[in-house]
Every structure is written in structure tokens, then in C-alpha cells.
Amino acid sequence: MSSSAPGPTRPDGLWLNDLSVGQTFRSDDYSLTESEIVEFASRYDPQLFHVDPERARDTFFGGLASSGWLTAAVTMRLFTESVPLACGVIGSTITLAWPTATRPGDRLRAESRIDEITPSSSRPDRAAVLFSYRTLTADDEIRQQTSGRVLSWNRPTDA
Amino acid sequence: MSSSAPGPTRPDGLWLNDLSVGQTFRSDDYSLTESEIVEFASRYDPQLFHVDPERARDTFFGGLASSGWLTAAVTMRLFTESVPLACGVIGSTITLAWPTATRPGDRLRAESRIDEITPSSSRPDRAAVLFSYRTLTADDEIRQQTSGRVLSWNRPTDA
């Protein structure tokens, strides 16, 4: 019997059949260094407070802060590691907030939860799965609050 | 007379006084190569369809696609270059969508618009400025649609 699921990227990972509302996931830690903060920002967000520890002191952040987009990138790494979806983590729409600034030395982890599973009306073998996830420090300060829908497919019956 | 604006990162840039609803900005182009796509994803989003051009063919994307978070990072670079806010681009909440996948060879630009300016009720010298921006290819395909609030301050009267 054929399936419309795309080729899996992690065949042993989680299929839609394995997911349910309320399920939670927790990642390992990721330690963010000053040099990674400066390197990322030099390329993608070259603002004083992200690239120059000295001159950052007189800015809004009062010291070097990570680009929020590096926090988001690290969060994606933690999310893909801790939520091993069989066909990959394929997101479409995202909302995110950075309640506090990520700083050099932060040890970040991601904790995520499935809030909603919305089956496709036209193709019952797939669904949009709404995750909410938080990026936390070792002291449980929230660096990023995210919510996003990702696609998931049922395990092919011919597999 | 004193000011509560933080130390500017670009004193010659735009202050709140210079901004108005409907104002638009357009960035230069940024060409995205396969090697940059693979390098970024290897570090932050190590999924087959972002790191392995051959094996990406059998996945959802049908070929190598950029991590959405690299599209977001490049968009931030284009945004900071084209919207030179005096105290820097300091975002808090963001919504974004990736209607199409970013591909190797894409030449991206950002076009942004001020949709709303909401003065702080307690501190009238500052406001949250709502921008919407699109990340477009040379063929005007939309790779990312973003909206986000950034902080802005009036030009200090003692400057």
C-alpha cells in the first residue's frame, strides 16, 4: 500500500501516530560562548551590542548580548535533537518572543510541548502539530518563548 | 536636559522623531550559496534536507533547502542594514512564516514598512514600532514574511 509521506530523514523517529496533545520533550544543554555570539552577529546581526563587549556597555543591553536570531538558531538545534520527527522538523509559521537577553556563558535547553494536533481535512494521513517551547537557562530564566506548527505524517503502512 | 534613551549605536541613524507610519525601506541583495546553507545547518539545524544535497532529493523539499533560521538570520542582516535605527534594532516579539523554501543561489532582499507606532504610555519619549517585512528573491518570490515590534527613542534634546 502506497503512502504520501515524504522520504523520512529519521525512519526510526516519531511519526504522527506516535504524537499526542500534552506530550513533552526536553533537550540537552548547549553552552553559548562569547566567541560564538560575536561570530554569529558579525555575519548576520552586526550591531554594537552583539559584537563589541566593551562598547556594548553603553547600549540598551548594558553589555554583550546574543542576537535573538542566534538564540533562535540554537533553539532549533535543541528542538531537532529532542523532537526526532521521522520526516524532519518542517515548520511553517512561528511566533517568538525574547523576554530576556541571552548572555555569554548561558547554558541553554529547550522544553517543548504539543498543544494541538490539527489533521489535514483533505489528507487524513498528515497533520499540523502545534508545539510551544521555551528556551531556558540553568537558572530557569526564559530566553525565548516560541510557538510553531510543524508537519507530521502517519507511519507508512507499507513500511 | 537629560534623556532616557540608551547610548546610540548609530548616532546619525533614525530616531523615533524620524519615523512615521507607511514609511518603507528596501535593502541591497544578499546571495545565498550552497556552502553557506550547509555550513549554517550543520551547526544549528542539522537535518538531511539542509545539509546533504544528494539525500535531500528524497525528502519533503525535493532538494537542498536553506534552514528557515538562516533565511531569518540573513533577513536580520538586510533589515539592520536598511533600517538604521539610532539605538539599534531591538526586537521583542516576532511572527514569521516561510511560504516557500529558500534555495542555493537565491538573491535575497528585504522590503519593510512601518505599520504602527505605539508610544509608551508611561514614557512618551519612546515607542514600539511595528514593522512588517518580506524577504524576496530576484523573481519576487516571498521566502519569508515577518512582522515584529522594535523599540525606538526620540532624539535626545541635549544632543
GROMACS .gro file of C-alpha atoms in nm:
model
  318
    1MET     CA    1   0.000   0.000   0.000
    2SER     CA    2   0.141   0.334  -0.100
    3SER     CA    3   0.193   0.631   0.125
    4SER     CA    4   0.207   1.002   0.059
    5ALA     CA    5   0.458   1.071   0.334
    6PRO     CA    6   0.783   1.220   0.204
    7GLY     CA    7   1.102   1.016   0.237
    8PRO     CA    8   1.186   1.005   0.608
    9THR     CA    9   1.502   1.168   0.736
   10ARG     CA   10   1.493   0.958   1.055
   11PRO     CA   11   1.293   0.643   0.982
   12ASP     CA   12   1.321   0.536   1.346
   13GLY     CA   13   1.191   0.870   1.468
   14LEU     CA   14   0.841   0.981   1.563
   15TRP     CA   15   0.550   0.961   1.320
   16LEU     CA   16   0.215   1.132   1.362
   17ASN     CA   17   0.082   0.806   1.515
   18ASP     CA   18   0.331   0.849   1.798
   19LEU     CA   19   0.227   1.205   1.889
   20SER     CA   20  -0.043   1.327   2.126
   21VAL     CA   21  -0.151   1.656   2.280
   22GLY     CA   22   0.025   1.721   2.609
   23GLN     CA   23   0.339   1.524   2.518
   24THR     CA   24   0.657   1.697   2.637
   25PHE     CA   25   1.020   1.688   2.533
   26ARG     CA   26   1.335   1.820   2.694
   27SER     CA   27   1.669   1.876   2.525
   28ASP     CA   28   2.023   1.852   2.649
   29ASP     CA   29   2.216   2.171   2.726
   30TYR     CA   30   2.401   2.399   2.487
   31SER     CA   31   2.662   2.637   2.628
   32LEU     CA   32   2.689   2.966   2.446
   33THR     CA   33   3.027   3.135   2.442
   34GLU     CA   34   3.117   3.497   2.381
   35SER     CA   35   3.307   3.399   2.068
   36GLU     CA   36   3.006   3.222   1.917
   37ILE     CA   37   2.787   3.524   1.996
   38VAL     CA   38   3.034   3.762   1.829
   39GLU     CA   39   3.096   3.534   1.531
   40PHE     CA   40   2.726   3.486   1.455
   41ALA     CA   41   2.644   3.854   1.494
   42SER     CA   42   2.939   3.968   1.284
   43ARG     CA   43   2.782   3.781   0.997
   44TYR     CA   44   2.408   3.822   1.050
   45ASP     CA   45   2.334   4.091   1.306
   46PRO     CA   46   2.637   4.322   1.322
   47GLN     CA   47   2.516   4.562   1.587
   48LEU     CA   48   2.746   4.704   1.856
   49PHE     CA   49   2.573   4.531   2.145
   50HIS     CA   50   2.615   4.192   1.975
   51VAL     CA   51   2.974   4.223   1.851
   52ASP     CA   52   3.172   4.453   2.082
   53PRO     CA   53   3.185   4.360   2.454
   54GLU     CA   54   3.338   4.697   2.551
   55ARG     CA   55   3.115   4.931   2.359
   56ALA     CA   56   2.807   4.720   2.440
   57ARG     CA   57   2.821   4.856   2.795
   58ASP     CA   58   2.675   5.194   2.699
   59THR     CA   59   2.391   5.049   2.495
   60PHE     CA   60   2.041   4.931   2.577
   61PHE     CA   61   2.172   4.590   2.684
   62GLY     CA   62   2.440   4.722   2.922
   63GLY     CA   63   2.683   4.458   2.799
   64LEU     CA   64   2.728   4.199   2.528
   65ALA     CA   65   2.404   4.022   2.440
   66SER     CA   66   2.341   3.748   2.188
   67SER     CA   67   2.147   3.827   1.875
   68GLY     CA   68   1.797   3.693   1.929
   69TRP     CA   69   1.843   3.510   1.600
   70LEU     CA   70   2.133   3.314   1.744
   71THR     CA   71   1.913   3.221   2.038
   72ALA     CA   72   1.656   3.110   1.780
   73ALA     CA   73   1.915   2.910   1.585
   74VAL     CA   74   2.043   2.734   1.898
   75THR     CA   75   1.683   2.666   1.997
   76MET     CA   76   1.625   2.500   1.661
   77ARG     CA   77   1.925   2.279   1.719
   78LEU     CA   78   1.793   2.179   2.063
   79PHE     CA   79   1.446   2.124   1.921
   80THR     CA   80   1.559   1.900   1.634
   81GLU     CA   81   1.771   1.696   1.875
   82SER     CA   82   1.495   1.647   2.129
   83VAL     CA   83   1.193   1.609   1.898
   84PRO     CA   84   1.306   1.346   1.645
   85LEU     CA   85   1.027   1.361   1.390
   86ALA     CA   86   1.058   1.088   1.127
   87CYS     CA   87   1.025   1.321   0.827
   88GLY     CA   88   1.216   1.605   0.991
   89VAL     CA   89   1.109   1.924   1.164
   90ILE     CA   90   0.938   2.123   0.890
   91GLY     CA   91   0.796   2.447   1.024
   92SER     CA   92   0.575   2.697   0.851
   93THR     CA   93   0.459   2.972   1.084
   94ILE     CA   94   0.629   3.079   1.404
   95THR     CA   95   0.574   3.330   1.680
   96LEU     CA   96   0.854   3.407   1.918
   97ALA     CA   97   0.948   3.644   2.195
   98TRP     CA   98   1.273   3.713   2.377
   99PRO     CA   99   1.170   3.812   2.733
  100THR     CA  100   1.533   3.838   2.847
  101ALA     CA  101   1.861   3.876   2.662
  102THR     CA  102   2.083   3.572   2.608
  103ARG     CA  103   2.432   3.632   2.750
  104PRO     CA  104   2.777   3.477   2.712
  105GLY     CA  105   2.804   3.170   2.932
  106ASP     CA  106   2.434   3.087   2.921
  107ARG     CA  107   2.366   2.713   2.928
  108LEU     CA  108   2.050   2.676   2.725
  109ARG     CA  109   1.799   2.395   2.696
  110ALA     CA  110   1.464   2.367   2.521
  111GLU     CA  111   1.147   2.231   2.675
  112SER     CA  112   0.861   2.172   2.438
  113ARG     CA  113   0.501   2.056   2.450
  114ILE     CA  114   0.244   1.955   2.191
  115ASP     CA  115  -0.051   2.194   2.228
  116GLU     CA  116  -0.268   2.093   1.936
  117ILE     CA  117  -0.281   1.843   1.652
  118THR     CA  118  -0.485   1.952   1.350
  119PRO     CA  119  -0.537   1.677   1.091
  120SER     CA  120  -0.544   1.789   0.731
  121SER     CA  121  -0.904   1.794   0.608
  122SER     CA  122  -0.809   1.672   0.261
  123ARG     CA  123  -0.532   1.427   0.354
  124PRO     CA  124  -0.605   1.236   0.674
  125ASP     CA  125  -0.256   1.082   0.689
  126ARG     CA  126  -0.099   1.414   0.786
  127ALA     CA  127  -0.146   1.689   1.041
  128ALA     CA  128  -0.013   2.022   1.156
  129VAL     CA  129   0.126   1.982   1.506
  130LEU     CA  130   0.141   2.293   1.720
  131PHE     CA  131   0.435   2.298   1.956
  132SER     CA  132   0.511   2.557   2.221
  133TYR     CA  133   0.863   2.562   2.351
  134ARG     CA  134   1.074   2.762   2.587
  135THR     CA  135   1.448   2.817   2.581
  136LEU     CA  136   1.572   2.824   2.938
  137THR     CA  137   1.896   2.887   3.123
  138ALA     CA  138   2.029   2.668   3.403
  139ASP     CA  139   1.854   2.914   3.640
  140ASP     CA  140   1.526   2.871   3.451
  141GLU     CA  141   1.528   3.221   3.310
  142ILE     CA  142   1.329   3.226   2.988
  143ARG     CA  143   1.541   3.344   2.695
  144GLN     CA  144   1.293   3.259   2.422
  145GLN     CA  145   0.929   3.162   2.408
  146THR     CA  146   0.825   3.007   2.078
  147SER     CA  147   0.522   2.855   1.923
  148GLY     CA  148   0.513   2.698   1.581
  149ARG     CA  149   0.333   2.448   1.365
  150VAL     CA  150   0.524   2.162   1.209
  151LEU     CA  151   0.408   1.896   0.964
  152SER     CA  152   0.380   1.532   1.057
  153TRP     CA  153   0.275   1.220   0.867
  154ASN     CA  154   0.145   0.880   0.973
  155ARG     CA  155   0.383   0.589   0.961
  156PRO     CA  156   0.351   0.439   0.612
  157THR     CA  157   0.159   0.112   0.626
  158ASP     CA  158   0.394  -0.046   0.373
  159ALA     CA  159   0.700   0.023   0.588
  160MET     CA  160   1.835   6.835   2.950
  161SER     CA  161   1.874   6.469   3.018
  162SER     CA  162   1.741   6.189   2.806
  163SER     CA  163   1.640   5.835   2.889
  164ALA     CA  164   1.742   5.698   2.551
  165PRO     CA  165   2.016   5.435   2.575
  166GLY     CA  166   2.355   5.511   2.426
  167PRO     CA  167   2.309   5.517   2.048
  168THR     CA  168   2.482   5.260   1.830
  169ARG     CA  169   2.443   5.479   1.521
  170PRO     CA  170   2.406   5.840   1.634
  171ASP     CA  171   2.348   5.953   1.276
  172GLY     CA  172   2.074   5.697   1.226
  173LEU     CA  173   1.699   5.727   1.261
  174TRP     CA  174   1.533   5.833   1.585
  175LEU     CA  175   1.166   5.798   1.670
  176ASN     CA  176   1.115   6.157   1.551
  177ASP     CA  177   1.223   6.046   1.204
  178LEU     CA  178   0.974   5.759   1.175
  179SER     CA  179   0.617   5.758   1.050
  180VAL     CA  180   0.352   5.501   0.964
  181GLY     CA  181   0.372   5.396   0.599
  182GLN     CA  182   0.746   5.462   0.566
  183THR     CA  183   0.921   5.194   0.360
  184PHE     CA  184   1.276   5.065   0.335
  185ARG     CA  185   1.449   4.839   0.085
  186SER     CA  186   1.776   4.657   0.137
  187ASP     CA  187   2.052   4.559  -0.101
  188ASP     CA  188   2.079   4.197  -0.218
  189TYR     CA  189   2.240   3.903  -0.039
  190SER     CA  190   2.332   3.597  -0.244
  191LEU     CA  191   2.299   3.270  -0.060
  192THR     CA  192   2.535   2.991  -0.160
  193GLU     CA  193   2.503   2.617  -0.109
  194SER     CA  194   2.808   2.620   0.115
  195GLU     CA  195   2.662   2.884   0.347
  196ILE     CA  196   2.336   2.686   0.366
  197VAL     CA  197   2.520   2.365   0.455
  198GLU     CA  198   2.757   2.536   0.700
  199PHE     CA  199   2.478   2.708   0.894
  200ALA     CA  200   2.260   2.398   0.908
  201SER     CA  201   2.547   2.173   1.014
  202ARG     CA  202   2.573   2.386   1.322
  203TYR     CA  203   2.215   2.486   1.401
  204ASP     CA  204   1.967   2.278   1.203
  205PRO     CA  205   2.142   1.955   1.102
  206GLN     CA  206   1.863   1.791   0.909
  207LEU     CA  207   1.922   1.593   0.588
  208PHE     CA  208   1.736   1.835   0.363
  209HIS     CA  209   1.952   2.126   0.485
  210VAL     CA  210   2.295   1.960   0.484
  211ASP     CA  211   2.306   1.688   0.216
  212PRO     CA  212   2.227   1.792  -0.143
  213GLU     CA  213   2.206   1.431  -0.266
  214ARG     CA  214   1.991   1.280   0.005
  215ALA     CA  215   1.773   1.594   0.020
  216ARG     CA  216   1.618   1.483  -0.310
  217ASP     CA  217   1.401   1.216  -0.149
  218THR     CA  218   1.275   1.440   0.129
  219PHE     CA  219   0.985   1.682   0.162
  220PHE     CA  220   1.186   1.959  -0.006
  221GLY     CA  221   1.293   1.754  -0.310
  222GLY     CA  222   1.640   1.904  -0.293
  223LEU     CA  223   1.863   2.112  -0.072
  224ALA     CA  224   1.673   2.389   0.109
  225SER     CA  225   1.801   2.650   0.350
  226SER     CA  226   1.709   2.627   0.714
  227GLY     CA  227   1.435   2.881   0.772
  228TRP     CA  228   1.650   3.013   1.055
  229LEU     CA  229   1.925   3.102   0.809
  230THR     CA  230   1.668   3.287   0.599
  231ALA     CA  231   1.571   3.465   0.921
  232ALA     CA  232   1.933   3.546   1.004
  233VAL     CA  233   2.004   3.684   0.657
  234THR     CA  234   1.680   3.882   0.680
  235MET     CA  235   1.802   4.038   1.005
  236ARG     CA  236   2.124   4.139   0.836
  237LEU     CA  237   1.931   4.301   0.549
  238PHE     CA  238   1.695   4.468   0.795
  239THR     CA  239   1.969   4.617   1.013
  240GLU     CA  240   2.147   4.746   0.703
  241SER     CA  241   1.839   4.907   0.554
  242VAL     CA  242   1.667   5.037   0.868
  243PRO     CA  243   1.946   5.225   1.051
  244LEU     CA  244   1.781   5.295   1.386
  245ALA     CA  245   1.996   5.519   1.608
  246CYS     CA  246   1.983   5.294   1.914
  247GLY     CA  247   1.991   4.972   1.714
  248VAL     CA  248   1.726   4.726   1.608
  249ILE     CA  249   1.596   4.584   1.935
  250GLY     CA  250   1.312   4.341   1.876
  251SER     CA  251   1.088   4.176   2.131
  252THR     CA  252   0.809   3.977   1.968
  253ILE     CA  253   0.813   3.838   1.617
  254THR     CA  254   0.583   3.642   1.393
  255LEU     CA  255   0.719   3.485   1.079
  256ALA     CA  256   0.623   3.249   0.804
  257TRP     CA  257   0.820   3.080   0.527
  258PRO     CA  258   0.575   3.048   0.235
  259THR     CA  259   0.844   2.899   0.007
  260ALA     CA  260   1.180   2.735   0.073
  261THR     CA  261   1.500   2.934   0.030
  262ARG     CA  262   1.732   2.762  -0.218
  263PRO     CA  263   2.102   2.779  -0.307
  264GLY     CA  264   2.164   3.070  -0.542
  265ASP     CA  265   1.874   3.280  -0.414
  266ARG     CA  266   1.947   3.652  -0.422
  267LEU     CA  267   1.754   3.787  -0.127
  268ARG     CA  268   1.644   4.137  -0.035
  269ALA     CA  269   1.423   4.272   0.241
  270GLU     CA  270   1.144   4.522   0.195
  271SER     CA  271   0.995   4.665   0.510
  272ARG     CA  272   0.720   4.903   0.611
  273ILE     CA  273   0.618   5.073   0.934
  274ASP     CA  274   0.263   4.959   1.011
  275GLU     CA  275   0.208   5.113   1.353
  276ILE     CA  276   0.380   5.333   1.609
  277THR     CA  277   0.265   5.285   1.968
  278PRO     CA  278   0.404   5.541   2.213
  279SER     CA  279   0.479   5.416   2.561
  280SER     CA  280   0.206   5.533   2.798
  281SER     CA  281   0.448   5.589   3.085
  282ARG     CA  282   0.746   5.725   2.889
  283PRO     CA  283   0.643   5.945   2.598
  284ASP     CA  284   0.997   5.967   2.458
  285ARG     CA  285   0.983   5.609   2.336
  286ALA     CA  286   0.760   5.388   2.128
  287ALA     CA  287   0.716   5.036   1.997
  288VAL     CA  288   0.735   5.047   1.619
  289LEU     CA  289   0.565   4.765   1.432
  290PHE     CA  290   0.741   4.670   1.111
  291SER     CA  291   0.625   4.420   0.854
  292TYR     CA  292   0.886   4.295   0.614
  293ARG     CA  293   0.920   4.048   0.336
  294THR     CA  294   1.226   3.864   0.220
  295LEU     CA  295   1.212   3.835  -0.157
  296THR     CA  296   1.410   3.671  -0.435
  297ALA     CA  297   1.512   3.845  -0.758
  298ASP     CA  298   1.191   3.694  -0.906
  299ASP     CA  299   0.983   3.840  -0.622
  300GLU     CA  300   0.907   3.505  -0.466
  301ILE     CA  301   0.840   3.552  -0.096
  302ARG     CA  302   1.079   3.346   0.114
  303GLN     CA  303   0.985   3.496   0.450
  304GLN     CA  304   0.708   3.717   0.579
  305THR     CA  305   0.784   3.877   0.913
  306SER     CA  306   0.627   4.119   1.150
  307GLY     CA  307   0.789   4.246   1.464
  308ARG     CA  308   0.793   4.529   1.712
  309VAL     CA  309   1.115   4.719   1.775
  310LEU     CA  310   1.191   4.989   2.028
  311SER     CA  311   1.268   5.345   1.927
  312TRP     CA  312   1.352   5.660   2.120
  313ASN     CA  313   1.325   6.030   2.044
  314ARG     CA  314   1.642   6.214   1.956
  315PRO     CA  315   1.782   6.345   2.286
  316THR     CA  316   1.725   6.718   2.317
  317ASP     CA  317   2.072   6.766   2.463
  318ALA     CA  318   2.242   6.606   2.162
   0.00000   0.00000   0.00000
